[in-house]
């Protein structure tokens, strides 16, 4: 069942969205990307002549209502984005939610209060899920960011709808479609660019991708564990001492699968982890004691550029350095620009994982890559080859 072919006329669509957006102290939304991402789904429902009942988690309340985690803070902004007044229920189940859902007219939208005000949400409680399900006549999951959680509103609720009455929203559809394109039908050469702080977070994704890849480019703090494992001197750079053997194993696995592995030949090094630190350039395998690699260097950038520009499929997860600090952003910025250039030349590029998405946005390049995933943990797990419960609940029915 595809949302593009579905007719919501006369239906009450219970829509799981991810409205877990950042707020400032005045309860203003500082980044509304997640809200904008689900507008097409809501608009499709209302334009078809259906009504939408929106449910989401918000923050990490400790098992009961807390004003700072109330979704009511989003109402004004949401109304202005949708161009219509929204209704609000002070609870996601119970009499008020029931009455307001029942009274919804075609074209109207109701926002339910934070699902995580009930501990049953994260427990995936069936009784709670059934109460949510009773509010709608069709279930739409458009919350890719929480698809890796078997929570009541993301997964269990789907059990109460038959196959003709549960479907993905447009965002979820696009996420799954683009991820599948990379995982199952990547054009070659296929290059993965993996960065970020720790190799331990990225082992599973690397292992799952190896049989499919032509090139694996490593950057960020995790590169130094590989460099040390190969006998390099890395000074004070980030290292996971207990992962040295694993790094060696991954190098062997790359060879076995015929994957070309690229580690940064040089680094921007600093005398402390600080935006104002003194900096210098060094070969990555001979970093002086007291210094640490905080970005890939110009030689590495030039090498990586060549590989990226020759690729037809590019998956990027994790920054090349401490891009939050200006002195160490050049590597990440150059790679972002190169991915954009490769995309312009016809490559398919998918960017995913919180920090690489933050980087691509920071450099204003989000429109110049093929797809930017909204799901951090969910995207990682999908690329690790796991079947996400929120996806399974709809797909396998
Ligand atoms: P991750 O969440 O694992 O993708 O890691 C992202 C974080 O890694 C960012 O906050 C970066 O500042 C940090 N990072 C990237 N490169 C380095 C490095 N060479 N040393 C220390 N931290 C790094």
Tab-separated table of C-alpha atoms and ligand atoms in Angstrom, residues 195-198 201-202 220-221 224 238 273 293-294 318-324 355, ligand 1:
chain	number	residue	atom	x	y	z
A	195	UNK	CA	33.912	9.274	9.896
A	196	UNK	CA	33.068	10.428	13.381
A	197	UNK	CA	34.567	9.828	16.754
A	198	UNK	CA	34.561	6.120	17.404
A	201	UNK	CA	29.945	2.831	16.623
A	202	UNK	CA	30.619	2.081	12.980
A	220	UNK	CA	37.498	11.592	11.804
A	221	UNK	CA	38.726	10.389	15.176
A	224	UNK	CA	43.619	6.952	14.367
A	238	UNK	CA	41.609	9.695	19.861
A	273	UNK	CA	41.282	19.850	21.996
A	293	UNK	CA	44.861	14.777	14.857
A	294	UNK	CA	41.620	16.772	14.705
A	318	UNK	CA	30.261	10.903	10.081
A	319	UNK	CA	32.460	14.013	9.853
A	320	UNK	CA	36.129	13.990	8.813
A	321	UNK	CA	37.231	16.066	11.783
A	322	UNK	CA	36.046	18.280	14.617
A	323	UNK	CA	34.057	20.376	12.144
A	324	UNK	CA	32.284	22.254	14.934
A	355	UNK	CA	26.710	14.824	12.526
B	1	LIG	P1	29.928	10.493	15.546
B	1	LIG	O1	28.781	10.922	16.420
B	1	LIG	O2	30.576	9.217	15.958
B	1	LIG	O3	29.607	10.560	14.094
B	1	LIG	O4	31.075	11.550	15.832
B	1	LIG	C1	30.935	12.896	15.558
B	1	LIG	C2	31.874	13.673	16.430
B	1	LIG	O5	33.190	13.242	16.207
B	1	LIG	C3	31.838	15.152	16.115
B	1	LIG	O6	31.330	15.838	17.204
B	1	LIG	C4	33.299	15.484	15.863
B	1	LIG	O7	33.703	16.680	16.501
B	1	LIG	C5	34.046	14.318	16.451
B	1	LIG	N1	35.341	14.112	15.799
B	1	LIG	C6	35.584	14.046	14.489
B	1	LIG	N2	36.890	13.910	14.231
B	1	LIG	C7	37.511	13.879	15.432
B	1	LIG	C8	38.870	13.760	15.828
B	1	LIG	N3	39.841	13.644	14.925
B	1	LIG	N4	39.140	13.762	17.150
B	1	LIG	C9	38.150	13.881	18.054
B	1	LIG	N5	36.852	14.004	17.748
B	1	LIG	C10	36.512	13.993	16.443
